[in-house]
Amino acid sequence: MTAPSYSKIDSALTRSVNISKNFHPEFSFPDADVILRSFEGTLYRIHSYTLRTTSGLFDTMFSLPQPVKCHIEAQGRCQTGPGQRHDEPEEIPIYESDFVLERLLSLLCSIPIPSWESYDDVDRVLTAAEKWDTPGPIASIRSALTCPKFLTSEPLRLYVLAKHFDWKEEAKVAATQTLKLNLHDPVHAPTLTRLSSKDLLTLLNLHRKRRDMFKRLIDSPERFAAGNRQLDNYTWREFKNAMFAEIDRRPLGDTLGVASGHSAEWPEAKACWEAKCAKEGCDGLNYDRIATLRQIRNCIDVLPSTVDD
């Protein structure tokens, strides 16, 4: 009977150790020389070469002088030098959850990952990737953040991330998407506090510029001669005030200048379109509804749509 080879014995022992020590099944390479331990206690055995070539943090860590490893013999002596048998690598505690560590190591090792489910997940992994100084995973996450799922659901959080990492194009796209939000709503306060004062002011200025420019346009007698040149234009003034309040609440302006929808049912809108000439025997409508709505949409279209670099 042939005796089992040492490689088979080592492999069997490695599998036994992996099971007893709760190694992650995707990161239990038997020839790896680094073991990371998550906050939950899961172990990740990975090659130091992978870490030092993809992470600035680990590159610096492994370039520092390392303590001399030795093997304690049965007699209690420490044996060092070439040819000695090395013990299991020491576990390096990483104060991150299994989710964060698994996602980040997968990105470092080019292992496919599931799609991102929420901004909270992205935030956690991005924070760790930044601490580890890993440009590869950060670039991979960056490309996923402009998908409609994230762009339309929480554009303000995308704007915060884009400004933090100096992603100029993503910041512009996100700023445009924030126009559907009322930044003065208290629900957005926790997110806005993560912005620097400069970046916050830039975003607030975009919203304010749209509102103020819209007011100047709808007050223009050249654009709206019937309403802004007549003496008796009470209904038009009230309609303008309602539109100004709406664009202050929702600077995108997509609810204005439409023939149907919420704004079309405003009492101010109905009163404006039903207003008639006060001259005796005239009884004509003061405003052409379709032409006026078209001009309102023209005003919306020329408003600034994003932040400057």
Coordinates of C-alpha atoms in Angstrom, one line a residue, residues 94-237:
I94 CA -10.1 44.2 10.2
Y95 CA -12.8 46.1 11.8
E96 CA -15.3 45.7 9.0
S97 CA -18.3 43.5 8.6
D98 CA -18.4 40.4 6.5
F99 CA -20.5 42.2 3.8
V100 CA -17.9 45.0 3.4
L101 CA -14.9 42.7 3.5
E102 CA -16.4 40.2 1.1
R103 CA -17.4 42.9 -1.4
L104 CA -14.1 44.7 -1.2
L105 CA -11.9 41.7 -1.5
S106 CA -14.0 40.4 -4.4
L107 CA -13.4 43.7 -6.2
L108 CA -9.7 43.5 -5.5
C109 CA -9.5 39.9 -6.8
S110 CA -11.7 40.5 -9.8
I111 CA -14.4 38.2 -8.5
P112 CA -17.9 39.0 -9.8
I113 CA -20.2 40.6 -7.2
P114 CA -24.0 40.8 -7.0
S115 CA -25.7 44.1 -8.0
W116 CA -25.7 46.8 -5.4
E117 CA -29.0 47.0 -3.5
S118 CA -28.8 50.3 -1.7
Y119 CA -26.8 53.5 -1.1
D120 CA -26.1 52.3 2.4
D121 CA -24.2 49.3 1.1
V122 CA -22.3 51.4 -1.4
D123 CA -21.4 53.9 1.3
R124 CA -20.0 51.2 3.6
V125 CA -17.8 49.6 1.0
L126 CA -16.6 52.9 -0.4
T127 CA -15.6 54.1 3.0
A128 CA -13.5 50.9 3.5
A129 CA -12.1 51.2 0.0
E130 CA -11.0 54.8 0.7
K131 CA -9.4 53.8 4.0
W132 CA -7.5 51.0 2.2
D133 CA -6.5 53.3 -0.7
T134 CA -7.8 51.0 -3.4
P135 CA -8.4 52.9 -6.6
G136 CA -9.6 49.9 -8.5
P137 CA -12.7 49.1 -6.4
I138 CA -13.5 52.8 -6.1
A139 CA -13.5 53.1 -9.9
S140 CA -15.7 50.0 -10.2
I141 CA -18.3 51.4 -7.8
R142 CA -18.2 54.8 -9.5
S143 CA -19.3 53.2 -12.8
A144 CA -22.3 51.6 -11.1
L145 CA -23.6 54.7 -9.4
T146 CA -25.0 56.4 -12.4
C147 CA -27.4 53.6 -13.3
P148 CA -31.1 54.8 -13.1
K149 CA -31.6 52.8 -9.9
F150 CA -29.3 55.1 -7.9
L151 CA -29.4 58.2 -10.0
T152 CA -33.2 58.8 -9.8
S153 CA -33.8 57.4 -6.3
E154 CA -31.3 59.3 -4.2
P155 CA -29.5 61.9 -6.4
L156 CA -28.5 64.0 -3.4
R157 CA -26.5 61.1 -1.9
L158 CA -24.8 60.6 -5.3
Y159 CA -23.9 64.4 -5.4
V160 CA -22.3 64.0 -1.9
L161 CA -20.2 61.1 -3.0
A162 CA -19.3 62.7 -6.3
K163 CA -18.1 65.9 -4.6
H164 CA -16.2 63.9 -2.0
F165 CA -14.3 61.9 -4.6
D166 CA -14.1 64.9 -7.1
W167 CA -16.1 63.1 -9.8
K168 CA -17.0 66.1 -11.9
E169 CA -19.3 64.5 -14.5
E170 CA -21.2 62.5 -11.8
A171 CA -21.6 65.7 -9.7
K172 CA -23.2 67.5 -12.7
V173 CA -25.6 64.7 -13.5
A174 CA -26.6 64.3 -9.8
A175 CA -27.0 68.1 -9.4
T176 CA -29.5 68.1 -12.2
Q177 CA -31.4 65.2 -10.7
T178 CA -31.6 67.1 -7.3
L179 CA -33.8 69.7 -9.0
K180 CA -36.8 67.6 -8.2
L181 CA -36.1 67.9 -4.5
N182 CA -36.9 70.7 -2.0
L183 CA -33.5 71.1 -0.3
H184 CA -35.2 73.0 2.5
D185 CA -37.2 69.9 3.5
P186 CA -35.8 68.7 6.9
V187 CA -35.6 65.1 5.6
H188 CA -32.5 66.1 3.5
A189 CA -30.7 67.8 6.4
P190 CA -28.6 64.7 7.4
T191 CA -27.3 64.3 3.8
L192 CA -26.6 68.0 3.3
T193 CA -24.5 68.1 6.4
R194 CA -22.0 65.8 4.7
L195 CA -21.2 68.4 2.1
S196 CA -18.6 71.1 2.5
S197 CA -19.9 74.6 2.8
K198 CA -18.6 75.4 -0.7
D199 CA -20.3 72.4 -2.4
L200 CA -23.5 73.0 -0.5
L201 CA -23.6 76.7 -1.5
T202 CA -23.0 75.7 -5.1
L203 CA -26.0 73.4 -5.1
L204 CA -28.2 75.8 -3.3
N205 CA -27.2 78.5 -5.8
L206 CA -28.3 76.3 -8.7
H207 CA -31.8 75.9 -7.1
R208 CA -32.0 79.6 -6.3
K209 CA -30.9 80.8 -9.7
R210 CA -33.6 78.7 -11.4
R211 CA -36.2 80.2 -9.2
D212 CA -35.1 83.8 -9.5
M213 CA -34.5 83.6 -13.3
F214 CA -38.0 82.0 -13.7
K215 CA -39.6 84.9 -11.9
R216 CA -37.8 87.4 -14.1
L217 CA -38.9 85.6 -17.2
I218 CA -42.6 85.3 -16.3
D219 CA -42.6 89.0 -15.2
S220 CA -41.3 90.0 -18.7
P221 CA -43.9 92.1 -20.7
E222 CA -42.2 90.9 -23.9
R223 CA -42.9 87.3 -23.1
F224 CA -46.3 87.7 -21.5
A225 CA -47.8 90.9 -22.9
A226 CA -51.4 90.1 -22.0
G227 CA -50.7 89.6 -18.3
N228 CA -47.8 91.9 -17.6
R229 CA -49.1 95.0 -19.5
Q230 CA -52.7 95.0 -18.6
L231 CA -53.8 97.1 -15.6
D232 CA -56.4 94.5 -14.4
N233 CA -54.3 91.4 -14.3
Y234 CA -55.1 90.1 -10.8
T235 CA -55.7 86.5 -11.9
W236 CA -52.4 86.4 -13.8
R237 CA -50.5 87.8 -10.8

